[in-house]
Tab-separated table of N, CA and C in Angstrom:
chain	number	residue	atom	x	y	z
A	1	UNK	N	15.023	-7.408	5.104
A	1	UNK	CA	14.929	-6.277	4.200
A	1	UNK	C	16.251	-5.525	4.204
A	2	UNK	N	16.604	-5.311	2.946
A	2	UNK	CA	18.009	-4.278	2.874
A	2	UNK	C	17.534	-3.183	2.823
A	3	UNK	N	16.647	-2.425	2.759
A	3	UNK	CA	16.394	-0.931	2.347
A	3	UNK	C	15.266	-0.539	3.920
A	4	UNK	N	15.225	1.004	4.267
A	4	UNK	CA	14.417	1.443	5.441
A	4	UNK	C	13.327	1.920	4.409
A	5	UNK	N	12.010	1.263	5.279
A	5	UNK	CA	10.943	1.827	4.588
A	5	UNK	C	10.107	2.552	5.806
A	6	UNK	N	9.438	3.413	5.526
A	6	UNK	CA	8.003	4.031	6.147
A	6	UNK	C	7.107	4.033	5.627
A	7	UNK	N	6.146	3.896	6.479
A	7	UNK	CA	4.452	3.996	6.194
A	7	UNK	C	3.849	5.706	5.988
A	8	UNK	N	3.584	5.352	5.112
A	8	UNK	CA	2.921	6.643	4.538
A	8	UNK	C	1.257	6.630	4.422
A	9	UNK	N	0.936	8.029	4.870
A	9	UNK	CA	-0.206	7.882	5.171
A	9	UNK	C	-1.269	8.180	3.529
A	10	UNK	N	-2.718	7.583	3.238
A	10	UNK	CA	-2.787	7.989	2.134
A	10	UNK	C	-3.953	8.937	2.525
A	11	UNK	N	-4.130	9.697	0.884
A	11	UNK	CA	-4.444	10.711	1.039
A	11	UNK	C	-5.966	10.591	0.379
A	12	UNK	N	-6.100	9.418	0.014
A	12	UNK	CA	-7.918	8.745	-0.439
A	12	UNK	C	-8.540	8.431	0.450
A	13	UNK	N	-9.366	8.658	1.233
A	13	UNK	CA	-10.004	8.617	1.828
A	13	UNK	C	-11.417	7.658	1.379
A	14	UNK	N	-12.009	8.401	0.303
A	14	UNK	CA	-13.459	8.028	0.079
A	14	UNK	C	-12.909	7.791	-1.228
A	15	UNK	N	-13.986	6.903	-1.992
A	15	UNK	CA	-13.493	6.968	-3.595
A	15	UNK	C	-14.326	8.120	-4.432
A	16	UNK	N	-15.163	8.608	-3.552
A	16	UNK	CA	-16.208	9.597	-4.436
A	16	UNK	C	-17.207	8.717	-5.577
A	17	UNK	N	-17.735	9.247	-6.025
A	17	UNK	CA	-18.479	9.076	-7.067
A	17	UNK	C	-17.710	7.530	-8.387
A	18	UNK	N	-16.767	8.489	-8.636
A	18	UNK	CA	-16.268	7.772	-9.392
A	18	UNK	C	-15.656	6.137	-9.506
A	19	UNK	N	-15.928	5.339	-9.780
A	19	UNK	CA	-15.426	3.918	-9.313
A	19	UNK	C	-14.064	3.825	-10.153
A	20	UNK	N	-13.691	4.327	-11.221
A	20	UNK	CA	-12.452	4.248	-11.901
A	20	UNK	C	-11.090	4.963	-11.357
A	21	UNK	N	-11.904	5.591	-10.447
A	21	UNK	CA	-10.571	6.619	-9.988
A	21	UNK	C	-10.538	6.156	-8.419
A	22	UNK	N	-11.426	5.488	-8.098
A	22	UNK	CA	-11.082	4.552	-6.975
A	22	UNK	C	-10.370	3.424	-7.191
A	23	UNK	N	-10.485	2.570	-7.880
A	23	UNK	CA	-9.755	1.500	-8.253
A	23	UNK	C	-7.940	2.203	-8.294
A	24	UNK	N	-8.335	3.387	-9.509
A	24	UNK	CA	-6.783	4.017	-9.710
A	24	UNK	C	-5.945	3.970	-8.542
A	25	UNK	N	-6.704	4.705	-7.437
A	25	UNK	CA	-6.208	5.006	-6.269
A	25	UNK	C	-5.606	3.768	-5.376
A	26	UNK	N	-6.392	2.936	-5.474
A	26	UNK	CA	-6.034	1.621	-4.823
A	26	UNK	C	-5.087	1.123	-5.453
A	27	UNK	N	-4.556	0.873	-6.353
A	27	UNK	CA	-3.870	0.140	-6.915
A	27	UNK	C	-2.319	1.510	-7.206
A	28	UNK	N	-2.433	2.160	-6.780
A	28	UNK	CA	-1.213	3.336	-6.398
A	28	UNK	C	-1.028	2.955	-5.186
A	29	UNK	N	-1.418	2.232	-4.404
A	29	UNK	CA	-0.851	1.762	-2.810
A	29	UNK	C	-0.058	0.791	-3.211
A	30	UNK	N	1.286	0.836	-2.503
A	30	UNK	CA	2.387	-0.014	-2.928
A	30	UNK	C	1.800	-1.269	-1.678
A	31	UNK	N	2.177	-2.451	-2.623
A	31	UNK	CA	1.870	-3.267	-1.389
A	31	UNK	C	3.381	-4.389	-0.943
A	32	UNK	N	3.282	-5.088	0.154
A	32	UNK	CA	4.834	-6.178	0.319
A	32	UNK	C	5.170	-6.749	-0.728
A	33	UNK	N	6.443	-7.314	-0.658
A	33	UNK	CA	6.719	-7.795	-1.225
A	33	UNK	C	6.679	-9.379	-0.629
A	34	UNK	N	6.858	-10.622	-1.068
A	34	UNK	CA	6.775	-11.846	-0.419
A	34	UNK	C	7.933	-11.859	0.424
A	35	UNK	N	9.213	-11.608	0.221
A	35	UNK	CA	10.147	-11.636	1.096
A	35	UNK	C	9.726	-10.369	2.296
A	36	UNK	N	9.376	-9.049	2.307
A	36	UNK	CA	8.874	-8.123	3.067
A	36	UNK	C	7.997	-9.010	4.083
A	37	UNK	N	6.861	-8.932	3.191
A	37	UNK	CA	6.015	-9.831	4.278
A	37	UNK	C	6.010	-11.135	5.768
A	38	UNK	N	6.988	-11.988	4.725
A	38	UNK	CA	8.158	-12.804	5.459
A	38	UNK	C	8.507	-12.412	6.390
A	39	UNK	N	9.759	-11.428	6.214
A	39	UNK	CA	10.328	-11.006	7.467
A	39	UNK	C	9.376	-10.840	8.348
A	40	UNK	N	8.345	-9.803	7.741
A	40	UNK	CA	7.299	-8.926	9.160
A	40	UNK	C	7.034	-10.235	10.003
A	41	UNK	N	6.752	-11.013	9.120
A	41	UNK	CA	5.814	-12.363	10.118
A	41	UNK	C	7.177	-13.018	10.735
A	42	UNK	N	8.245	-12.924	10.856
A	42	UNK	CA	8.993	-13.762	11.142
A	42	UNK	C	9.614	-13.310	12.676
A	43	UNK	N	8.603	-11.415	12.699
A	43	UNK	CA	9.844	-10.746	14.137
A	43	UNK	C	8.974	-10.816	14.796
């Protein structure tokens, strides 16, 4: 990886009621990238 990343904590907890704004929420979590991932598994 060329860039420093941190883990950030999220702030959804429950999805509530709503299933559309859960999904929203989930899919606002950044996830690896294939090379990211890579590395992790590689140290």
């Amino acid at each position: 990886m060329t860039t420093t990343t941190a883990l950030q904590t999220a702030q959804m907890l429950s999805p509530g009621a709503n299933l559309q704004a859960y999904v929203h929420s989930v899919n606002s979590i950044p996830v690896l990238s294939v090379e990211q991932e890579r590395d992790l598994g590689e140290r």
